[in-house]
């Protein structure tokens, strides 16, 4: 059986050199190369969605792949696609990089300039390892295929527009439909999910910030299991600890949650940080909550433009959710969509604070009346997004934004150095 090899190389000259050598290897079947980290992750996710057997046995990652640094990309592939062996091609043959590559999940390292014998030896060894892993997984029955759960971020055009309430209700709706759901509070300094749900907690997302390899046991120790069944990973009680959660840490945490839960809802709050930027970049669906007033809509437009300038997310890949909507409002959803250039959710959340006030003041928003208009609208929004079991993501079909896999994270500070 031929060994399928997927090169991930951004430089045109390096692509030609690598593919030429790979095509000369015995029993090798190089596939069309990918040129950046986004394309690599999306390609693997699409293949994994069909079957683990459709994945290439070997992925060869060049050290200058971008925009995600090579070592970060290797970690992502190793975590999400454990049946794929990754080889790093690099000009640094030192023991420090070799150890780092192994720690990040690489199965081999090949030095530049490329030599046929070394490349052939590494590819053969990694391919054998991959085949063995697949044989083991195939006998295991219920295994993680690598596609991972759906990640939805909920950000606010400004503070006070209903971001946290929206995130909580989306998570509750997904969990109630039978999907394992995690709710992550990435509003690191002012997160209020714990207060909205009246929970006391010891550990927070900050406790995972310094951990490079977040195992299921470590993740379980940090997660608080709510009475509703939703797994909560909460913002730190001391706001200054939020600085510990860097964009790199956020990517590790979101990836770990994605690998363990079908649905991951992230409350990103109303301010942009490196961590929340990384979450928005990685999301399958990025929601931006606004109210139909001039100040909030101006904030939504400002946020969308900032995301685009920083290459976090394009406007057309963002979905506006209109909260506190009324038919008599001068600013209607269609106008907001035109102003921001985004997609817009068909479900608008009606203005009815009286329905919410008692539950919010008591910290019991999970006990909202199921017959209430606000709660019904938020759960309908969850169905529109495809978070509820049995729904098909009408929003994604309508806007044409469904993606086969995670949108690889560009770093908030645009770091491009290898492993930095």
GROMACS .gro file of N, CA and C in nm, residues 202-359:
model
  474
  202UNK      N    1  -1.283   2.695   4.233
  202UNK     CA    2  -1.145   2.711   4.279
  202UNK      C    3  -1.049   2.731   4.162
  203UNK      N    4  -1.073   2.660   4.055
  203UNK     CA    5  -0.981   2.666   3.941
  203UNK      C    6  -1.042   2.746   3.828
  204UNK      N    7  -0.955   2.800   3.744
  204UNK     CA    8  -1.002   2.882   3.633
  204UNK      C    9  -0.916   2.856   3.510
  205UNK      N   10  -0.948   2.926   3.403
  205UNK     CA   11  -0.872   2.912   3.279
  205UNK      C   12  -0.726   2.952   3.300
  206UNK      N   13  -0.700   3.041   3.394
  206UNK     CA   14  -0.561   3.083   3.420
  206UNK      C   15  -0.475   2.968   3.470
  207UNK      N   16  -0.536   2.869   3.535
  207UNK     CA   17  -0.459   2.755   3.587
  207UNK      C   18  -0.407   2.665   3.475
  208UNK      N   19  -0.461   2.681   3.355
  208UNK     CA   20  -0.416   2.600   3.241
  208UNK      C   21  -0.316   2.675   3.155
  209UNK      N   22  -0.294   2.803   3.185
  209UNK     CA   23  -0.217   2.889   3.094
  209UNK      C   24  -0.073   2.842   3.076
  210UNK      N   25  -0.013   2.789   3.179
  210UNK     CA   26   0.129   2.752   3.172
  210UNK      C   27   0.150   2.606   3.133
  211UNK      N   28   0.043   2.533   3.105
  211UNK     CA   29   0.053   2.391   3.075
  211UNK      C   30   0.057   2.371   2.925
  212UNK      N   31   0.165   2.315   2.875
  212UNK     CA   32   0.179   2.296   2.730
  212UNK      C   33   0.100   2.177   2.679
  213UNK      N   34   0.093   2.072   2.759
  213UNK     CA   35   0.023   1.951   2.718
  213UNK      C   36  -0.096   1.930   2.811
  214UNK      N   37  -0.212   1.977   2.770
  214UNK     CA   38  -0.332   1.969   2.854
  214UNK      C   39  -0.397   1.833   2.835
  215UNK      N   40  -0.373   1.743   2.926
  215UNK     CA   41  -0.429   1.608   2.918
  215UNK      C   42  -0.575   1.611   2.960
  216UNK      N   43  -0.651   1.508   2.926
  216UNK     CA   44  -0.791   1.502   2.970
  216UNK      C   45  -0.806   1.514   3.121
  217UNK      N   46  -0.714   1.454   3.196
  217UNK     CA   47  -0.724   1.463   3.342
  217UNK      C   48  -0.700   1.605   3.392
  218UNK      N   49  -0.600   1.672   3.335
  218UNK     CA   50  -0.572   1.811   3.373
  218UNK      C   51  -0.691   1.899   3.339
  219UNK      N   52  -0.748   1.879   3.221
  219UNK     CA   53  -0.864   1.958   3.181
  219UNK      C   54  -0.982   1.933   3.273
  220UNK      N   55  -1.005   1.808   3.308
  220UNK     CA   56  -1.116   1.775   3.397
  220UNK      C   57  -1.101   1.839   3.534
  221UNK      N   58  -0.977   1.852   3.581
  221UNK     CA   59  -0.954   1.914   3.712
  221UNK      C   60  -0.987   2.063   3.710
  222UNK      N   61  -0.973   2.127   3.593
  222UNK     CA   62  -0.997   2.271   3.584
  222UNK      C   63  -1.142   2.305   3.554
  223UNK      N   64  -1.217   2.208   3.502
  223UNK     CA   65  -1.355   2.233   3.459
  223UNK      C   66  -1.451   2.216   3.577
  224UNK      N   67  -1.551   2.303   3.583
  224UNK     CA   68  -1.657   2.293   3.683
  224UNK      C   69  -1.782   2.240   3.614
  225UNK      N   70  -1.836   2.131   3.666
  225UNK     CA   71  -1.955   2.071   3.606
  225UNK      C   72  -2.080   2.134   3.666
  226UNK      N   73  -2.153   2.208   3.584
  226UNK     CA   74  -2.274   2.275   3.630
  226UNK      C   75  -2.389   2.176   3.640
  227UNK      N   76  -2.491   2.211   3.719
  227UNK     CA   77  -2.607   2.122   3.736
  227UNK      C   78  -2.676   2.092   3.604
  228UNK      N   79  -2.667   2.183   3.508
  228UNK     CA   80  -2.730   2.163   3.377
  228UNK      C   81  -2.655   2.060   3.293
  229UNK      N   82  -2.534   2.026   3.334
  229UNK     CA   83  -2.450   1.936   3.256
  229UNK      C   84  -2.342   2.006   3.176
  230UNK      N   85  -2.354   2.138   3.162
  230UNK     CA   86  -2.253   2.214   3.088
  230UNK      C   87  -2.123   2.217   3.167
  231UNK      N   88  -2.012   2.195   3.099
  231UNK     CA   89  -1.879   2.204   3.161
  231UNK      C   90  -1.833   2.349   3.154
  232UNK      N   91  -1.802   2.407   3.269
  232UNK     CA   92  -1.763   2.547   3.276
  232UNK      C   93  -1.613   2.559   3.299
  233UNK      N   94  -1.548   2.640   3.216
  233UNK     CA   95  -1.409   2.679   3.239
  233UNK      C   96  -1.412   2.830   3.256
  234UNK      N   97  -1.394   2.876   3.379
  234UNK     CA   98  -1.431   3.012   3.416
  234UNK      C   99  -1.312   3.107   3.415
  235UNK      N  100  -1.344   3.235   3.406
  235UNK     CA  101  -1.241   3.339   3.414
  235UNK      C  102  -1.188   3.345   3.556
  236UNK      N  103  -1.063   3.388   3.574
  236UNK     CA  104  -1.005   3.393   3.709
  236UNK      C  105  -1.079   3.493   3.797
  237UNK      N  106  -1.090   3.460   3.925
  237UNK     CA  107  -1.155   3.550   4.019
  237UNK      C  108  -1.077   3.679   4.038
  238UNK      N  109  -0.946   3.672   4.026
  238UNK     CA  110  -0.860   3.790   4.034
  238UNK      C  111  -0.827   3.833   3.891
  239UNK      N  112  -0.883   3.947   3.852
  239UNK     CA  113  -0.873   3.989   3.713
  239UNK      C  114  -0.732   4.002   3.659
  240UNK      N  115  -0.638   4.038   3.746
  240UNK     CA  116  -0.500   4.055   3.698
  240UNK      C  117  -0.440   3.924   3.649
  241UNK      N  118  -0.495   3.811   3.693
  241UNK     CA  119  -0.443   3.682   3.645
  241UNK      C  120  -0.479   3.656   3.499
  242UNK      N  121  -0.571   3.733   3.448
  242UNK     CA  122  -0.607   3.717   3.307
  242UNK      C  123  -0.490   3.737   3.214
  243UNK      N  124  -0.391   3.816   3.257
  243UNK     CA  125  -0.273   3.839   3.174
  243UNK      C  126  -0.190   3.713   3.154
  244UNK      N  127  -0.211   3.615   3.239
  244UNK     CA  128  -0.137   3.489   3.225
  244UNK      C  129  -0.183   3.410   3.103
  245UNK      N  130  -0.305   3.436   3.058
  245UNK     CA  131  -0.361   3.360   2.945
  245UNK      C  132  -0.323   3.431   2.816
  246UNK      N  133  -0.215   3.389   2.755
  246UNK     CA  134  -0.167   3.448   2.630
  246UNK      C  135  -0.244   3.391   2.511
  247UNK      N  136  -0.217   3.447   2.394
  247UNK     CA  137  -0.281   3.392   2.274
  247UNK      C  138  -0.238   3.246   2.251
  248UNK      N  139  -0.113   3.215   2.279
  248UNK     CA  140  -0.067   3.077   2.264
  248UNK      C  141  -0.139   2.984   2.361
  249UNK      N  142  -0.150   3.026   2.486
  249UNK     CA  143  -0.222   2.945   2.585
  249UNK      C  144  -0.367   2.927   2.544
  250UNK      N  145  -0.428   3.033   2.493
  250UNK     CA  146  -0.569   3.025   2.451
  250UNK      C  147  -0.587   2.921   2.342
  251UNK      N  148  -0.494   2.915   2.247
  251UNK     CA  149  -0.506   2.815   2.140
  251UNK      C  150  -0.499   2.673   2.197
  252UNK      N  151  -0.408   2.651   2.292
  252UNK     CA  152  -0.397   2.519   2.353
  252UNK      C  153  -0.526   2.483   2.426
  253UNK      N  154  -0.580   2.579   2.500
  253UNK     CA  155  -0.700   2.553   2.580
  253UNK      C  156  -0.819   2.526   2.491
  254UNK      N  157  -0.838   2.608   2.389
  254UNK     CA  158  -0.951   2.588   2.298
  254UNK      C  159  -0.938   2.454   2.226
  255UNK      N  160  -0.818   2.420   2.183
  255UNK     CA  161  -0.798   2.292   2.115
  255UNK      C  162  -0.829   2.175   2.207
  256UNK      N  163  -0.787   2.186   2.334
  256UNK     CA  164  -0.816   2.078   2.429
  256UNK      C  165  -0.966   2.063   2.451
  257UNK      N  166  -1.037   2.175   2.463
  257UNK     CA  167  -1.182   2.167   2.480
  257UNK      C  168  -1.248   2.111   2.355
  258UNK      N  169  -1.203   2.154   2.240
  258UNK     CA  170  -1.261   2.106   2.114
  258UNK      C  171  -1.247   1.955   2.100
  259UNK      N  172  -1.136   1.903   2.151
  259UNK     CA  173  -1.112   1.759   2.138
  259UNK      C  174  -1.196   1.676   2.234
  260UNK      N  175  -1.256   1.741   2.336
  260UNK     CA  176  -1.329   1.667   2.437
  260UNK      C  177  -1.480   1.689   2.435
  261UNK      N  178  -1.524   1.797   2.368
  261UNK     CA  179  -1.666   1.831   2.370
  261UNK      C  180  -1.717   1.854   2.228
  262UNK      N  181  -1.844   1.820   2.209
  262UNK     CA  182  -1.905   1.840   2.078
  262UNK      C  183  -1.924   1.988   2.047
  263UNK      N  184  -1.961   2.065   2.148
  263UNK     CA  185  -1.985   2.208   2.132
  263UNK      C  186  -1.902   2.283   2.234
  264UNK      N  187  -1.831   2.387   2.188
  264UNK     CA  188  -1.755   2.475   2.276
  264UNK      C  189  -1.803   2.617   2.250
  265UNK      N  190  -1.865   2.678   2.351
  265UNK     CA  191  -1.910   2.817   2.341
  265UNK      C  192  -1.816   2.904   2.423
  266UNK      N  193  -1.768   3.013   2.365
  266UNK     CA  194  -1.669   3.099   2.431
  266UNK      C  195  -1.723   3.241   2.443
  267UNK      N  196  -1.731   3.289   2.565
  267UNK     CA  197  -1.770   3.427   2.591
  267UNK      C  198  -1.642   3.512   2.586
  268UNK      N  199  -1.630   3.595   2.481
  268UNK     CA  200  -1.509   3.676   2.462
  268UNK      C  201  -1.524   3.818   2.516
  269UNK      N  202  -1.641   3.852   2.568
  269UNK     CA  203  -1.660   3.984   2.625
  269UNK      C  204  -1.659   4.093   2.520
  270UNK      N  205  -1.641   4.217   2.565
  270UNK     CA  206  -1.648   4.331   2.476
  270UNK      C  207  -1.515   4.395   2.446
  271UNK      N  208  -1.403   4.338   2.494
  271UNK     CA  209  -1.272   4.393   2.468
  271UNK      C  210  -1.183   4.287   2.404
  272UNK      N  211  -1.097   4.332   2.314
  272UNK     CA  212  -1.009   4.240   2.243
  272UNK      C  213  -0.877   4.224   2.316
  273UNK      N  214  -0.841   4.099   2.346
  273UNK     CA  215  -0.711   4.065   2.402
  273UNK      C  216  -0.646   3.962   2.311
  274UNK      N  217  -0.521   3.931   2.338
  274UNK     CA  218  -0.456   3.827   2.259
  274UNK      C  219  -0.528   3.695   2.268
  275UNK      N  220  -0.575   3.662   2.388
  275UNK     CA  221  -0.644   3.534   2.408
  275UNK      C  222  -0.778   3.531   2.334
  276UNK      N  223  -0.856   3.638   2.347
  276UNK     CA  224  -0.986   3.638   2.279
  276UNK      C  225  -0.969   3.645   2.128
  277UNK      N  226  -0.864   3.713   2.081
  277UNK     CA  227  -0.837   3.716   1.937
  277UNK      C  228  -0.808   3.576   1.885
  278UNK      N  229  -0.726   3.501   1.958
  278UNK     CA  230  -0.695   3.364   1.916
  278UNK      C  231  -0.821   3.279   1.911
  279UNK      N  232  -0.911   3.297   2.009
  279UNK     CA  233  -1.036   3.221   2.011
  279UNK      C  234  -1.123   3.254   1.890
  280UNK      N  235  -1.134   3.383   1.859
  280UNK     CA  236  -1.216   3.424   1.744
  280UNK      C  237  -1.157   3.369   1.615
  281UNK      N  238  -1.025   3.370   1.605
  281UNK     CA  239  -0.958   3.316   1.486
  281UNK      C  240  -0.988   3.167   1.468
  282UNK      N  241  -0.993   3.094   1.578
  282UNK     CA  242  -1.010   2.948   1.571
  282UNK      C  243  -1.154   2.905   1.555
  283UNK      N  244  -1.248   2.996   1.576
  283UNK     CA  245  -1.389   2.960   1.584
  283UNK      C  246  -1.444   2.914   1.449
  284UNK      N  247  -1.535   2.819   1.455
  284UNK     CA  248  -1.612   2.782   1.337
  284UNK      C  249  -1.717   2.889   1.307
  285UNK      N  250  -1.772   2.947   1.413
  285UNK     CA  251  -1.869   3.056   1.399
  285UNK      C  252  -1.833   3.165   1.499
  286UNK      N  253  -1.821   3.288   1.450
  286UNK     CA  254  -1.791   3.402   1.537
  286UNK      C  255  -1.911   3.495   1.539
  287UNK      N  256  -1.974   3.507   1.656
  287UNK     CA  257  -2.090   3.594   1.673
  287UNK      C  258  -2.045   3.727   1.734
  288UNK      N  259  -2.108   3.834   1.689
  288UNK     CA  260  -2.084   3.966   1.746
  288UNK      C  261  -2.221   4.021   1.787
  289UNK      N  262  -2.241   4.037   1.917
  289UNK     CA  263  -2.371   4.079   1.970
  289UNK      C  264  -2.376   4.232   1.975
  290UNK      N  265  -2.487   4.288   1.927
  290UNK     CA  266  -2.509   4.432   1.935
  290UNK      C  267  -2.655   4.459   1.969
  291UNK      N  268  -2.680   4.578   2.015
  291UNK     CA  269  -2.817   4.625   2.033
  291UNK      C  270  -2.847   4.726   1.924
  292UNK      N  271  -2.975   4.747   1.890
  292UNK     CA  272  -3.009   4.834   1.777
  292UNK      C  273  -3.008   4.982   1.813
  293UNK      N  274  -2.893   5.030   1.857
  293UNK     CA  275  -2.878   5.172   1.887
  293UNK      C  276  -2.748   5.221   1.825
  294UNK      N  277  -2.737   5.352   1.808
  294UNK     CA  278  -2.625   5.410   1.735
  294UNK      C  279  -2.491   5.376   1.798
  295UNK      N  280  -2.480   5.387   1.932
  295UNK     CA  281  -2.353   5.364   1.999
  295UNK      C  282  -2.307   5.219   1.981
  296UNK      N  283  -2.398   5.124   2.000
  296UNK     CA  284  -2.361   4.983   1.989
  296UNK      C  285  -2.329   4.945   1.845
  297UNK      N  286  -2.407   4.994   1.750
  297UNK     CA  287  -2.381   4.961   1.610
  297UNK      C  288  -2.248   5.021   1.565
  298UNK      N  289  -2.219   5.141   1.612
  298UNK     CA  290  -2.089   5.200   1.582
  298UNK      C  291  -1.977   5.113   1.641
  299UNK      N  292  -1.999   5.062   1.762
  299UNK     CA  293  -1.901   4.972   1.822
  299UNK      C  294  -1.885   4.843   1.743
  300UNK      N  295  -1.996   4.790   1.691
  300UNK     CA  296  -1.989   4.668   1.610
  300UNK      C  297  -1.908   4.692   1.484
  301UNK      N  298  -1.933   4.805   1.419
  301UNK     CA  299  -1.858   4.838   1.297
  301UNK      C  300  -1.710   4.853   1.328
  302UNK      N  301  -1.679   4.919   1.440
  302UNK     CA  302  -1.540   4.938   1.479
  302UNK      C  303  -1.472   4.803   1.505
  303UNK      N  304  -1.543   4.714   1.573
  303UNK     CA  305  -1.487   4.582   1.603
  303UNK      C  306  -1.461   4.502   1.477
  304UNK      N  307  -1.558   4.503   1.385
  304UNK     CA  308  -1.543   4.428   1.260
  304UNK      C  309  -1.424   4.479   1.181
  305UNK      N  310  -1.408   4.611   1.175
  305UNK     CA  311  -1.295   4.668   1.102
  305UNK      C  312  -1.162   4.633   1.169
  306UNK      N  313  -1.160   4.634   1.301
  306UNK     CA  314  -1.037   4.600   1.372
  306UNK      C  315  -1.001   4.455   1.349
  307UNK      N  316  -1.097   4.365   1.357
  307UNK     CA  317  -1.071   4.223   1.329
  307UNK      C  318  -1.011   4.206   1.190
  308UNK      N  319  -1.064   4.280   1.094
  308UNK     CA  320  -1.015   4.269   0.958
  308UNK      C  321  -0.873   4.325   0.945
  309UNK      N  322  -0.846   4.440   1.007
  309UNK     CA  323  -0.712   4.499   0.999
  309UNK      C  324  -0.607   4.408   1.061
  310UNK      N  325  -0.642   4.344   1.172
  310UNK     CA  326  -0.549   4.257   1.242
  310UNK      C  327  -0.548   4.115   1.185
  311UNK      N  328  -0.625   4.094   1.078
  311UNK     CA  329  -0.636   3.964   1.011
  311UNK      C  330  -0.684   3.856   1.108
  312UNK      N  331  -0.771   3.895   1.198
  312UNK     CA  332  -0.832   3.799   1.290
  312UNK      C  333  -0.949   3.729   1.222
  313UNK      N  334  -1.033   3.808   1.156
  313UNK     CA  335  -1.149   3.751   1.089
  313UNK      C  336  -1.205   3.853   0.990
  314UNK      N  337  -1.247   3.804   0.876
  314UNK     CA  338  -1.308   3.892   0.776
  314UNK      C  339  -1.452   3.924   0.814
  315UNK      N  340  -1.500   4.039   0.766
  315UNK     CA  341  -1.636   4.081   0.799
  315UNK      C  342  -1.739   3.977   0.754
  316UNK      N  343  -1.720   3.923   0.635
  316UNK     CA  344  -1.818   3.827   0.584
  316UNK      C  345  -1.816   3.694   0.658
  317UNK      N  346  -1.715   3.672   0.742
  317UNK     CA  347  -1.708   3.551   0.823
  317UNK      C  348  -1.757   3.574   0.965
  318UNK      N  349  -1.813   3.691   0.988
  318UNK     CA  350  -1.865   3.728   1.120
  318UNK      C  351  -2.017   3.739   1.111
  319UNK      N  352  -2.086   3.697   1.215
  319UNK     CA  353  -2.232   3.702   1.218
  319UNK      C  354  -2.279   3.792   1.331
  320UNK      N  355  -2.359   3.891   1.296
  320UNK     CA  356  -2.416   3.981   1.395
  320UNK      C  357  -2.542   3.920   1.456
  321UNK      N  358  -2.553   3.928   1.589
  321UNK     CA  359  -2.676   3.891   1.659
  321UNK      C  360  -2.733   4.020   1.719
  322UNK      N  361  -2.857   4.051   1.685
  322UNK     CA  362  -2.921   4.172   1.735
  322UNK      C  363  -2.999   4.139   1.862
  323UNK      N  364  -2.960   4.201   1.973
  323UNK     CA  365  -3.026   4.182   2.102
  323UNK      C  366  -3.113   4.303   2.134
  324UNK      N  367  -3.215   4.280   2.216
  324UNK     CA  368  -3.309   4.386   2.257
  324UNK      C  369  -3.375   4.451   2.134
  325UNK      N  370  -3.416   4.365   2.046
  325UNK     CA  371  -3.478   4.409   1.921
  325UNK      C  372  -3.627   4.437   1.940
  326UNK      N  373  -3.674   4.538   1.871
  326UNK     CA  374  -3.818   4.565   1.864
  326UNK      C  375  -3.850   4.616   1.725
  327UNK      N  376  -3.969   4.586   1.679
  327UNK     CA  377  -4.007   4.626   1.544
  327UNK      C  378  -4.011   4.777   1.526
  328UNK      N  379  -4.031   4.847   1.635
  328UNK     CA  380  -4.040   4.992   1.627
  328UNK      C  381  -3.907   5.063   1.630
  329UNK      N  382  -3.797   4.990   1.645
  329UNK     CA  383  -3.665   5.052   1.652
  329UNK      C  384  -3.629   5.116   1.518
  330UNK      N  385  -3.566   5.230   1.523
  330UNK     CA  386  -3.525   5.298   1.400
  330UNK      C  387  -3.416   5.220   1.326
  331UNK      N  388  -3.330   5.153   1.401
  331UNK     CA  389  -3.222   5.075   1.340
  331UNK      C  390  -3.266   4.929   1.336
  332UNK      N  391  -3.286   4.877   1.217
  332UNK     CA  392  -3.331   4.740   1.197
  332UNK      C  393  -3.214   4.650   1.157
  333UNK      N  394  -3.228   4.519   1.174
  333UNK     CA  395  -3.117   4.427   1.142
  333UNK      C  396  -3.060   4.444   1.003
  334UNK      N  397  -3.145   4.467   0.903
  334UNK     CA  398  -3.094   4.481   0.766
  334UNK      C  399  -2.999   4.600   0.754
  335UNK      N  400  -3.030   4.708   0.824
  335UNK     CA  401  -2.943   4.825   0.822
  335UNK      C  402  -2.810   4.796   0.892
  336UNK      N  403  -2.816   4.722   1.004
  336UNK     CA  404  -2.693   4.685   1.074
  336UNK      C  405  -2.604   4.600   0.985
  337UNK      N  406  -2.664   4.508   0.914
  337UNK     CA  407  -2.587   4.422   0.822
  337UNK      C  408  -2.520   4.507   0.714
  338UNK      N  409  -2.593   4.605   0.661
  338UNK     CA  410  -2.538   4.691   0.557
  338UNK      C  411  -2.423   4.776   0.611
  339UNK      N  412  -2.438   4.826   0.733
  339UNK     CA  413  -2.336   4.912   0.792
  339UNK      C  414  -2.208   4.835   0.822
  340UNK      N  415  -2.223   4.713   0.874
  340UNK     CA  416  -2.106   4.636   0.918
  340UNK      C  417  -2.047   4.548   0.809
  341UNK      N  418  -2.125   4.513   0.708
  341UNK     CA  419  -2.077   4.425   0.603
  341UNK      C  420  -2.065   4.280   0.645
  342UNK      N  421  -2.133   4.243   0.753
  342UNK     CA  422  -2.127   4.107   0.806
  342UNK      C  423  -2.248   4.026   0.764
  343UNK      N  424  -2.248   3.899   0.802
  343UNK     CA  425  -2.371   3.822   0.799
  343UNK      C  426  -2.456   3.862   0.919
  344UNK      N  427  -2.581   3.822   0.919
  344UNK     CA  428  -2.667   3.855   1.033
  344UNK      C  429  -2.758   3.737   1.062
  345UNK      N  430  -2.775   3.708   1.190
  345UNK     CA  431  -2.859   3.595   1.230
  345UNK      C  432  -3.005   3.628   1.202
  346UNK      N  433  -3.078   3.531   1.152
  346UNK     CA  434  -3.220   3.552   1.125
  346UNK      C  435  -3.298   3.570   1.255
  347UNK      N  436  -3.248   3.510   1.362
  347UNK     CA  437  -3.316   3.519   1.492
  347UNK      C  438  -3.266   3.642   1.567
  348UNK      N  439  -3.356   3.735   1.594
  348UNK     CA  440  -3.323   3.852   1.677
  348UNK      C  441  -3.380   3.829   1.816
  349UNK      N  442  -3.311   3.880   1.917
  349UNK     CA  443  -3.351   3.858   2.056
  349UNK      C  444  -3.438   3.977   2.099
  350UNK      N  445  -3.559   3.952   2.140
  350UNK     CA  446  -3.650   4.063   2.172
  350UNK      C  447  -3.610   4.137   2.299
  351UNK      N  448  -3.654   4.261   2.309
  351UNK     CA  449  -3.629   4.344   2.428
  351UNK      C  450  -3.737   4.314   2.532
  352UNK      N  451  -3.697   4.248   2.640
  352UNK     CA  452  -3.793   4.217   2.746
  352UNK      C  453  -3.715   4.190   2.875
  353UNK      N  454  -3.658   4.296   2.931
  353UNK     CA  455  -3.571   4.277   3.047
  353UNK      C  456  -3.647   4.228   3.170
  354UNK      N  457  -3.777   4.259   3.178
  354UNK     CA  458  -3.855   4.212   3.293
  354UNK      C  459  -3.851   4.060   3.303
  355UNK      N  460  -3.845   3.995   3.190
  355UNK     CA  461  -3.839   3.849   3.190
  355UNK      C  462  -3.708   3.799   3.251
  356UNK      N  463  -3.604   3.879   3.238
  356UNK     CA  464  -3.471   3.837   3.280
  356UNK      C  465  -3.431   3.882   3.419
  357UNK      N  466  -3.488   3.991   3.466
  357UNK     CA  467  -3.434   4.060   3.583
  357UNK      C  468  -3.423   3.971   3.706
  358UNK      N  469  -3.527   3.897   3.736
  358UNK     CA  470  -3.525   3.811   3.855
  358UNK      C  471  -3.416   3.706   3.848
  359UNK      N  472  -3.403   3.640   3.733
  359UNK     CA  473  -3.303   3.535   3.718
  359UNK      C  474  -3.162   3.592   3.718
   0.00000   0.00000   0.00000
